[in-house]
PDB file of C-alpha atoms and ligand atoms in Angstrom:
ATOM      1  CA  MET U   1      -0.018   0.024   0.040  1.00 45.00           C
ATOM      2  CA  SER U   2       1.412   3.420  -0.713  1.00 50.00           C
ATOM      3  CA  ALA U   3       0.004   6.391   1.170  1.00 61.00           C
ATOM      4  CA  GLN U   4      -0.224   9.900  -0.222  1.00 71.00           C
ATOM      5  CA  HIS U   5       1.140  11.486   2.911  1.00 82.00           C
ATOM      6  CA  PRO U   6       2.881   8.664   4.776  1.00 92.00           C
ATOM      7  CA  LEU U   7       3.522   8.842   8.450  1.00 95.00           C
ATOM      8  CA  HIS U   8       6.969   9.058  10.067  1.00 97.00           C
ATOM      9  CA  ILE U   9       7.195   7.905  13.657  1.00 98.00           C
ATOM     10  CA  ILE U  10       9.945   7.443  16.226  1.00 98.00           C
ATOM     11  CA  ILE U  11       9.176   5.174  19.028  1.00 98.00           C
ATOM     12  CA  ASP U  12      11.342   5.487  22.084  1.00 98.00           C
ATOM     13  CA  GLY U  13      11.596   4.063  25.607  1.00 97.00           C
ATOM     14  CA  PRO U  14      13.962   2.266  27.907  1.00 96.00           C
ATOM     15  CA  PRO U  15      14.792  -1.431  27.183  1.00 91.00           C
ATOM     16  CA  ALA U  16      11.665  -3.578  27.760  1.00 88.00           C
ATOM     17  CA  SER U  17       9.234  -0.694  27.706  1.00 93.00           C
ATOM     18  CA  GLY U  18       7.449  -2.641  24.882  1.00 91.00           C
ATOM     19  CA  LYS U  19       8.796  -0.786  21.799  1.00 93.00           C
ATOM     20  CA  GLY U  20       9.017  -3.956  19.754  1.00 91.00           C
ATOM     21  CA  THR U  21       5.524  -5.119  20.516  1.00 91.00           C
ATOM     22  CA  GLN U  22       3.984  -1.667  20.002  1.00 96.00           C
ATOM     23  CA  SER U  23       5.945  -1.394  16.752  1.00 97.00           C
ATOM     24  CA  GLU U  24       4.206  -4.519  15.471  1.00 95.00           C
ATOM     25  CA  PHE U  25       0.862  -2.906  16.442  1.00 96.00           C
ATOM     26  CA  ILE U  26       1.699   0.384  14.614  1.00 97.00           C
ATOM     27  CA  GLN U  27       3.032  -1.494  11.599  1.00 96.00           C
ATOM     28  CA  ALA U  28      -0.159  -3.488  11.324  1.00 96.00           C
ATOM     29  CA  LEU U  29      -2.339  -0.355  11.853  1.00 94.00           C
ATOM     30  CA  MET U  30      -0.551   1.983   9.452  1.00 94.00           C
ATOM     31  CA  GLY U  31       1.425  -0.169   6.971  1.00 95.00           C
ATOM     32  CA  VAL U  32       4.576   1.857   7.685  1.00 97.00           C
ATOM     33  CA  ILE U  33       8.019   0.170   7.358  1.00 97.00           C
ATOM     34  CA  HIS U  34       9.392  -0.835  10.790  1.00 97.00           C
ATOM     35  CA  ILE U  35      13.074  -0.270  11.216  1.00 97.00           C
ATOM     36  CA  SER U  36      14.637  -1.673  14.367  1.00 96.00           C
ATOM     37  CA  THR U  37      18.322  -0.888  14.639  1.00 96.00           C
ATOM     38  CA  GLY U  38      18.702  -3.565  17.375  1.00 92.00           C
ATOM     39  CA  ASP U  39      17.226  -6.217  15.078  1.00 91.00           C
ATOM     40  CA  ALA U  40      19.327  -4.990  12.151  1.00 92.00           C
ATOM     41  CA  LEU U  41      22.519  -5.128  14.290  1.00 94.00           C
ATOM     42  CA  ARG U  42      21.676  -8.605  15.618  1.00 91.00           C
ATOM     43  CA  ALA U  43      21.254  -9.825  12.074  1.00 92.00           C
ATOM     44  CA  GLU U  44      24.751  -8.530  11.211  1.00 93.00           C
ATOM     45  CA  VAL U  45      26.102 -10.306  14.257  1.00 94.00           C
ATOM     46  CA  LYS U  46      24.352 -13.580  13.362  1.00 92.00           C
ATOM     47  CA  ASN U  47      25.711 -13.366   9.739  1.00 95.00           C
ATOM     48  CA  ASN U  48      29.168 -12.604  11.167  1.00 96.00           C
ATOM     49  CA  THR U  49      29.651  -9.542   8.873  1.00 95.00           C
ATOM     50  CA  GLU U  50      32.420  -7.034   9.481  1.00 95.00           C
ATOM     51  CA  LEU U  51      29.910  -4.628  11.018  1.00 94.00           C
ATOM     52  CA  GLY U  52      28.456  -7.476  13.141  1.00 95.00           C
ATOM     53  CA  GLN U  53      31.820  -8.351  14.452  1.00 96.00           C
ATOM     54  CA  ARG U  54      32.509  -4.735  15.484  1.00 96.00           C
ATOM     55  CA  ALA U  55      29.068  -4.143  16.893  1.00 95.00           C
ATOM     56  CA  LYS U  56      28.997  -7.416  18.925  1.00 95.00           C
ATOM     57  CA  ILE U  57      31.773  -6.235  21.315  1.00 94.00           C
ATOM     58  CA  TYR U  58      29.544  -3.309  22.375  1.00 93.00           C
ATOM     59  CA  MET U  59      26.225  -5.105  22.295  1.00 91.00           C
ATOM     60  CA  GLU U  60      27.268  -7.850  24.611  1.00 87.00           C
ATOM     61  CA  LYS U  61      28.268  -5.298  27.249  1.00 85.00           C
ATOM     62  CA  GLY U  62      24.977  -3.439  26.931  1.00 84.00           C
ATOM     63  CA  GLN U  63      26.772  -0.429  25.394  1.00 89.00           C
ATOM     64  CA  LEU U  64      25.797   1.634  22.460  1.00 93.00           C
ATOM     65  CA  VAL U  65      27.693   0.889  19.244  1.00 95.00           C
ATOM     66  CA  PRO U  66      29.576   3.928  18.009  1.00 97.00           C
ATOM     67  CA  ASP U  67      27.601   6.459  16.054  1.00 97.00           C
ATOM     68  CA  ASP U  68      29.725   5.966  12.876  1.00 94.00           C
ATOM     69  CA  LEU U  69      28.742   2.288  12.766  1.00 93.00           C
ATOM     70  CA  ILE U  70      24.941   3.051  12.706  1.00 96.00           C
ATOM     71  CA  ILE U  71      24.145   6.486  11.423  1.00 96.00           C
ATOM     72  CA  ASP U  72      24.769   6.032   7.710  1.00 91.00           C
ATOM     73  CA  ILE U  73      23.163   2.583   7.701  1.00 91.00           C
ATOM     74  CA  CYS U  74      20.039   3.969   9.263  1.00 95.00           C
ATOM     75  CA  LEU U  75      19.786   7.099   7.180  1.00 95.00           C
ATOM     76  CA  ASN U  76      20.278   5.132   3.888  1.00 92.00           C
ATOM     77  CA  ARG U  77      17.582   2.662   4.901  1.00 94.00           C
ATOM     78  CA  LEU U  78      15.053   5.511   5.523  1.00 95.00           C
ATOM     79  CA  ARG U  79      15.824   6.830   1.952  1.00 93.00           C
ATOM     80  CA  GLN U  80      14.894   3.530   0.254  1.00 94.00           C
ATOM     81  CA  PRO U  81      11.738   3.614  -1.933  1.00 96.00           C
ATOM     82  CA  ASP U  82       9.627   1.489   0.392  1.00 96.00           C
ATOM     83  CA  CYS U  83      10.174   3.921   3.279  1.00 96.00           C
ATOM     84  CA  VAL U  84       9.526   6.936   1.029  1.00 95.00           C
ATOM     85  CA  GLN U  85       6.274   5.486  -0.203  1.00 96.00           C
ATOM     86  CA  ARG U  86       4.898   3.883   2.934  1.00 96.00           C
ATOM     87  CA  GLY U  87       6.445   5.996   5.662  1.00 96.00           C
ATOM     88  CA  TRP U  88       8.574   4.666   8.492  1.00 98.00           C
ATOM     89  CA  LEU U  89       8.638   3.695  12.162  1.00 98.00           C
ATOM     90  CA  LEU U  90      12.095   4.029  13.779  1.00 98.00           C
ATOM     91  CA  ASP U  91      12.636   1.772  16.742  1.00 97.00           C
ATOM     92  CA  GLY U  92      15.939   2.148  18.572  1.00 96.00           C
ATOM     93  CA  PHE U  93      17.175   5.124  16.695  1.00 97.00           C
ATOM     94  CA  PRO U  94      18.168   7.900  17.424  1.00 98.00           C
ATOM     95  CA  ARG U  95      19.841   6.889  20.672  1.00 97.00           C
ATOM     96  CA  THR U  96      22.388   9.775  21.062  1.00 97.00           C
ATOM     97  CA  GLY U  97      22.334  13.515  20.414  1.00 97.00           C
ATOM     98  CA  SER U  98      24.531  12.948  17.392  1.00 98.00           C
ATOM     99  CA  GLN U  99      22.162  10.459  15.811  1.00 98.00           C
ATOM    100  CA  ALA U 100      19.229  12.846  16.332  1.00 98.00           C
ATOM    101  CA  LYS U 101      21.280  15.609  14.772  1.00 98.00           C
ATOM    102  CA  ALA U 102      22.132  13.562  11.822  1.00 97.00           C
ATOM    103  CA  LEU U 103      18.443  12.680  11.343  1.00 97.00           C
ATOM    104  CA  SER U 104      17.416  16.219  11.539  1.00 96.00           C
ATOM    105  CA  GLU U 105      20.152  17.467   9.214  1.00 96.00           C
ATOM    106  CA  ALA U 106      19.121  14.878   6.703  1.00 96.00           C
ATOM    107  CA  GLY U 107      15.625  16.380   6.753  1.00 95.00           C
ATOM    108  CA  LEU U 108      14.119  13.223   8.152  1.00 95.00           C
ATOM    109  CA  VAL U 109      11.687  14.790  10.515  1.00 94.00           C
ATOM    110  CA  PRO U 110       9.158  12.589  12.284  1.00 97.00           C
ATOM    111  CA  ASP U 111       5.471  13.482  12.631  1.00 96.00           C
ATOM    112  CA  LEU U 112       5.420  11.885  16.062  1.00 97.00           C
ATOM    113  CA  PHE U 113       8.022  11.031  18.661  1.00 98.00           C
ATOM    114  CA  ILE U 114       6.335   8.520  20.890  1.00 98.00           C
ATOM    115  CA  HIS U 115       7.999   7.961  24.333  1.00 98.00           C
ATOM    116  CA  ILE U 116       6.845   4.959  26.341  1.00 98.00           C
ATOM    117  CA  LYS U 117       7.342   5.559  30.037  1.00 97.00           C
ATOM    118  CA  VAL U 118       8.140   2.573  32.277  1.00 96.00           C
ATOM    119  CA  ASP U 119      10.196   2.823  35.497  1.00 95.00           C
ATOM    120  CA  ASP U 120      13.602   1.078  35.764  1.00 95.00           C
ATOM    121  CA  GLU U 121      12.594  -1.614  38.270  1.00 94.00           C
ATOM    122  CA  GLU U 122       9.706  -2.735  36.016  1.00 92.00           C
ATOM    123  CA  CYS U 123      12.104  -2.785  33.018  1.00 93.00           C
ATOM    124  CA  VAL U 124      14.577  -5.022  34.922  1.00 92.00           C
ATOM    125  CA  ARG U 125      11.690  -7.354  36.020  1.00 89.00           C
ATOM    126  CA  ARG U 126      10.432  -7.652  32.472  1.00 88.00           C
ATOM    127  CA  ILE U 127      13.851  -8.169  30.813  1.00 88.00           C
ATOM    128  CA  SER U 128      15.243 -10.717  33.202  1.00 83.00           C
ATOM    129  CA  GLY U 129      12.424 -13.088  32.423  1.00 88.00           C
ATOM    130  CA  ARG U 130      12.692 -12.682  28.694  1.00 88.00           C
ATOM    131  CA  TYR U 131      13.703 -15.769  26.635  1.00 92.00           C
ATOM    132  CA  THR U 132      13.682 -16.461  22.842  1.00 92.00           C
ATOM    133  CA  ASP U 133      12.729 -19.661  21.120  1.00 94.00           C
ATOM    134  CA  PRO U 134      15.601 -20.061  18.570  1.00 93.00           C
ATOM    135  CA  VAL U 135      13.416 -22.338  16.359  1.00 95.00           C
ATOM    136  CA  THR U 136      10.442 -19.928  15.885  1.00 95.00           C
ATOM    137  CA  GLY U 137      11.956 -16.663  16.987  1.00 89.00           C
ATOM    138  CA  ILE U 138       9.011 -16.102  19.416  1.00 92.00           C
ATOM    139  CA  ILE U 139       9.881 -14.116  22.589  1.00 88.00           C
ATOM    140  CA  TYR U 140       8.445 -15.437  25.838  1.00 91.00           C
ATOM    141  CA  ASN U 141       8.414 -14.022  29.318  1.00 87.00           C
ATOM    142  CA  LEU U 142       8.682 -16.609  32.174  1.00 86.00           C
ATOM    143  CA  THR U 143       6.135 -14.703  34.334  1.00 79.00           C
ATOM    144  CA  THR U 144       3.941 -12.727  31.930  1.00 78.00           C
ATOM    145  CA  ASN U 145       3.909 -14.902  28.858  1.00 85.00           C
ATOM    146  CA  PRO U 146       5.237 -18.362  29.797  1.00 92.00           C
ATOM    147  CA  PRO U 147       6.420 -20.767  27.064  1.00 94.00           C
ATOM    148  CA  PRO U 148       4.968 -24.249  26.587  1.00 96.00           C
ATOM    149  CA  ALA U 149       6.701 -26.694  28.897  1.00 95.00           C
ATOM    150  CA  GLU U 150       8.013 -28.873  26.060  1.00 96.00           C
ATOM    151  CA  ILE U 151      10.118 -26.055  24.449  1.00 96.00           C
ATOM    152  CA  ARG U 152      11.497 -24.704  27.763  1.00 95.00           C
ATOM    153  CA  SER U 153      14.840 -26.392  27.543  1.00 95.00           C
ATOM    154  CA  ARG U 154      15.655 -24.936  24.137  1.00 96.00           C
ATOM    155  CA  LEU U 155      14.994 -21.258  25.031  1.00 96.00           C
ATOM    156  CA  THR U 156      17.981 -18.886  24.936  1.00 94.00           C
ATOM    157  CA  GLN U 157      18.517 -15.540  26.650  1.00 90.00           C
ATOM    158  CA  ARG U 158      20.080 -12.515  24.867  1.00 84.00           C
ATOM    159  CA  ALA U 159      23.568 -11.913  26.178  1.00 82.00           C
ATOM    160  CA  ASP U 160      22.541  -8.356  26.939  1.00 82.00           C
ATOM    161  CA  ASP U 161      19.469  -9.396  28.857  1.00 85.00           C
ATOM    162  CA  ARG U 162      21.325 -10.548  31.956  1.00 84.00           C
ATOM    163  CA  GLU U 163      20.556  -8.307  34.998  1.00 82.00           C
ATOM    164  CA  GLU U 164      23.913  -6.641  35.314  1.00 82.00           C
ATOM    165  CA  VAL U 165      23.849  -5.765  31.696  1.00 86.00           C
ATOM    166  CA  ILE U 166      20.344  -4.451  31.861  1.00 89.00           C
ATOM    167  CA  ARG U 167      21.334  -1.954  34.600  1.00 90.00           C
ATOM    168  CA  ASP U 168      24.100  -0.642  32.263  1.00 88.00           C
ATOM    169  CA  ARG U 169      21.655  -0.363  29.283  1.00 90.00           C
ATOM    170  CA  LEU U 170      19.218   1.632  31.516  1.00 94.00           C
ATOM    171  CA  LYS U 171      21.996   3.926  32.663  1.00 92.00           C
ATOM    172  CA  SER U 172      23.022   4.582  29.080  1.00 91.00           C
ATOM    173  CA  TYR U 173      19.479   5.221  28.036  1.00 95.00           C
ATOM    174  CA  HIS U 174      18.989   7.855  30.830  1.00 97.00           C
ATOM    175  CA  ALA U 175      22.312   9.431  30.119  1.00 96.00           C
ATOM    176  CA  GLN U 176      21.367  10.132  26.436  1.00 96.00           C
ATOM    177  CA  TYR U 177      17.676  10.920  26.913  1.00 97.00           C
ATOM    178  CA  ASP U 178      17.809  14.693  27.107  1.00 97.00           C
ATOM    179  CA  SER U 179      20.246  15.136  24.279  1.00 97.00           C
ATOM    180  CA  VAL U 180      17.908  13.079  21.994  1.00 98.00           C
ATOM    181  CA  VAL U 181      14.549  14.487  23.040  1.00 98.00           C
ATOM    182  CA  GLN U 182      15.651  18.127  22.640  1.00 97.00           C
ATOM    183  CA  TYR U 183      15.408  17.525  18.876  1.00 97.00           C
ATOM    184  CA  PHE U 184      11.741  16.462  18.991  1.00 97.00           C
ATOM    185  CA  GLN U 185      10.019  18.877  21.396  1.00 96.00           C
ATOM    186  CA  GLY U 186       7.281  19.673  18.793  1.00 95.00           C
ATOM    187  CA  GLN U 187       6.456  15.951  18.045  1.00 97.00           C
ATOM    188  CA  PHE U 188       6.891  14.592  21.624  1.00 98.00           C
ATOM    189  CA  VAL U 189       4.058  12.512  23.158  1.00 98.00           C
ATOM    190  CA  GLU U 190       4.498  10.530  26.377  1.00 98.00           C
ATOM    191  CA  ILE U 191       2.642   7.253  26.776  1.00 97.00           C
ATOM    192  CA  ASP U 192       2.247   5.452  30.089  1.00 97.00           C
ATOM    193  CA  GLY U 193       3.617   1.926  29.467  1.00 95.00           C
ATOM    194  CA  LYS U 194       3.311   0.442  32.916  1.00 92.00           C
ATOM    195  CA  ASP U 195      -0.098  -1.099  32.546  1.00 88.00           C
ATOM    196  CA  GLY U 196       0.781  -3.624  29.802  1.00 85.00           C
ATOM    197  CA  ILE U 197       0.337  -4.154  26.145  1.00 90.00           C
ATOM    198  CA  GLU U 198      -3.390  -3.392  25.525  1.00 94.00           C
ATOM    199  CA  SER U 199      -3.476  -0.122  27.508  1.00 95.00           C
ATOM    200  CA  THR U 200      -0.316   1.039  25.751  1.00 96.00           C
ATOM    201  CA  SER U 201      -1.579   0.117  22.323  1.00 97.00           C
ATOM    202  CA  LYS U 202      -4.846   1.952  22.945  1.00 97.00           C
ATOM    203  CA  GLN U 203      -3.061   5.153  24.013  1.00 97.00           C
ATOM    204  CA  ILE U 204      -0.707   4.891  20.929  1.00 98.00           C
ATOM    205  CA  GLY U 205      -3.640   4.260  18.565  1.00 97.00           C
ATOM    206  CA  ASN U 206      -5.330   7.444  19.802  1.00 97.00           C
ATOM    207  CA  THR U 207      -2.199   9.485  19.540  1.00 97.00           C
ATOM    208  CA  ILE U 208      -1.774   8.388  15.990  1.00 96.00           C
ATOM    209  CA  ILE U 209      -5.415   9.131  15.076  1.00 95.00           C
ATOM    210  CA  ASP U 210      -4.992  12.652  16.608  1.00 94.00           C
ATOM    211  CA  CYS U 211      -1.859  13.187  14.565  1.00 94.00           C
ATOM    212  CA  ILE U 212      -3.555  12.091  11.348  1.00 92.00           C
ATOM    213  CA  LEU U 213      -6.517  14.418  12.011  1.00 91.00           C
ATOM    214  CA  ARG U 214      -4.226  17.355  12.876  1.00 88.00           C
ATOM    215  CA  LYS U 215      -1.968  16.888   9.832  1.00 82.00           C
ATOM    216  CA  GLY U 216      -4.363  15.429   7.306  1.00 74.00           C
ATOM    217  CA  LYS U 217      -1.888  12.590   6.766  1.00 59.00           C
ATOM    218  CA  VAL U 218      -2.294   9.212   5.009  1.00 61.00           C
TER     219      VAL U 218
HETATM  220  P1  LIG K 301      17.772  -2.968  21.152  1.00 97.20           P
HETATM  221  O1  LIG K 301      17.311  -4.260  20.667  1.00 97.20           O
HETATM  222  O2  LIG K 301      17.126  -1.807  20.502  1.00 97.20           O
HETATM  223  O3  LIG K 301      17.730  -2.861  22.656  1.00 97.20           O
HETATM  224  O4  LIG K 301      19.351  -2.836  20.769  1.00 97.20           O
HETATM  225  C1  LIG K 301      20.250  -3.825  21.247  1.00 97.20           C
HETATM  226  C2  LIG K 301      21.645  -3.243  21.201  1.00 97.20           C
HETATM  227  O5  LIG K 301      22.002  -2.839  19.895  1.00 97.20           O
HETATM  228  C3  LIG K 301      21.768  -1.943  22.055  1.00 97.20           C
HETATM  229  O6  LIG K 301      22.054  -2.243  23.477  1.00 97.20           O
HETATM  230  C4  LIG K 301      23.027  -1.299  21.389  1.00 97.20           C
HETATM  231  O7  LIG K 301      24.271  -2.061  21.686  1.00 97.20           O
HETATM  232  C5  LIG K 301      22.783  -1.634  19.900  1.00 97.20           C
HETATM  233  N1  LIG K 301      22.007  -0.531  19.236  1.00 97.20           N
HETATM  234  C6  LIG K 301      20.813  -0.599  18.726  1.00 97.20           C
HETATM  235  N2  LIG K 301      20.360   0.601  18.224  1.00 97.20           N
HETATM  236  C7  LIG K 301      21.433   1.441  18.415  1.00 97.20           C
HETATM  237  C8  LIG K 301      21.653   2.797  18.103  1.00 97.20           C
HETATM  238  N3  LIG K 301      20.729   3.632  17.434  1.00 97.20           N
HETATM  239  N4  LIG K 301      22.867   3.353  18.494  1.00 97.20           N
HETATM  240  C9  LIG K 301      23.881   2.603  19.123  1.00 97.20           C
HETATM  241  N5  LIG K 301      23.676   1.241  19.415  1.00 97.20           N
HETATM  242  C10 LIG K 301      22.520   0.707  19.051  1.00 97.20           C
END
């Protein structure tokens, strides 16, 4: 589907605020192209590319990969025809002031900057129970979305989902927050993410409808 005035959205929040899940919801609702820099980097690591080998060192420690490894890749992806025609949803970028500046200087201005607010202890609780099924790629949570008993033994945990690494990822998120958000004052909307998936989706859906009505988009 190509839209006349496609939407451009940045979804932001600490690790485990639900950005991935809400991105699936937004993508299904609006048909925009979902770009997750975390997924893109994990694919590079899995394929053992040169970029993957460099990024892995930072990712395993819960640190941000250097700006020069990620900025051009992300900006080039946003200029591809599918993003131009259908609009985009950026998940995991920008994460530093320099990344936000590069986006803005490239003229890639979002219609909405959606910030999902969840406190740190809730993030730690959510992430430390998070496991992936390597066969299907489905992500489970041992407390909120338990896996079937027969596949439990094959589940794996992301190296950066261990508790000590999570705390570092949260610290780095908070350290960069102001320098990123300052670029998006006019598009900033805060969503309360503590009450779970449905409540968060509902708030995000309403925000997007408001934006469409305001801007006459899509
Ligand atoms: P995520 O799945 O979005 O939590 O990303 C996983 C990891 O990928 C992060 O902890 C960083 O090491 C790296 N990463 C993803 N996006 C970026 C970005 N925009 N800038 C720097 N590092 C990133």
